[in-house]
């Protein structure tokens, strides 16, 4: 009886822990566009340019014609995310954009004058296709997920991507766009919930 109890305990101890996330057996495709935090541009992955080359498109608000094709090498982009803050680089306001291709992460600065600057690239960190990316609130870190079930955290040194700008440093129209949506949602929730 003691041997059977020991065997049962050993089996329980070595049993595989359940996975928290679905792995590469979950096949899906989502086009994950993102707005810049000031609402001035829409970034769209999985675009195509002449010759079947993959691209990530940047469309300015109010203009359906792509203004910029963010360069990506190799595999097609699957997700984009804009940092939730505007940063200052070289005296200019910039939106930070992370583009995840199937196998590479590229971080760009989109300057207010339309200039695009590639800031960082990470390749080979996952054994399977990248699926999504998420910024920390201060744009100091990125989380990158993949079909293999792993998430990689990428940390940037302070100031490496630029200096996050405080709301009072931004022009009023940018402040209004950045606050506009959040303020409208807060007002609706307050009315719906009857709270202050």
Phi, psi and omega in degrees: 000322180294324180293319179295320179293320179294319179295319179295319179295319179295320179296317179296319182292328183263359180298142180294130177290141179294146179284144178280339184226153174292146181263210186286359176282346178270104183259125179205162175224128176228133172273117187252083178282166179210144174271146171294155186298336178272359179074010184278343182210149175251128179255127184233121178277177175062032175274168179229140173246175183310137179087009178077015179281137180286150180209163169244122185268144172243120177248128177285148179304132177084003181227116182280353179270126179304131181273326184217141169252111178289127184289133173227136180263144173078240189288158183289149175289140181245338182206148173226148175216136175264140175298147183282005179234157171265138179244161174253126175227129176052038178077006181241151172284140181220147167262137176264131183233126174258126179245121177258118170269184179301327185229003185218147173247130178234135177250128180242153166253126176257105183285155182300336178271005178095349178296140178247130181234124175279125185255325184202154175217143179226123179228152175077012181280342181235152179274346182232175185298138174292147183238329183195169180213147179218137179269149167286159184301330181262006181065020179271348180216156173233143170251129182239124180251162180214169180296338181284359176091000182266156173232128178255134175259127179249119181254137177252146176290153180304127179083353183300321181262353183131176180260117177302132182268139175285154182305320183292345178275347184269150175301153183304320181294328177287318177302316182297317179293318182292322180274332189312305183295311181299319180294321178295317179297314180301317180295319179295317179296320179298315179295316184291323183267347181069029178250162180267000000 
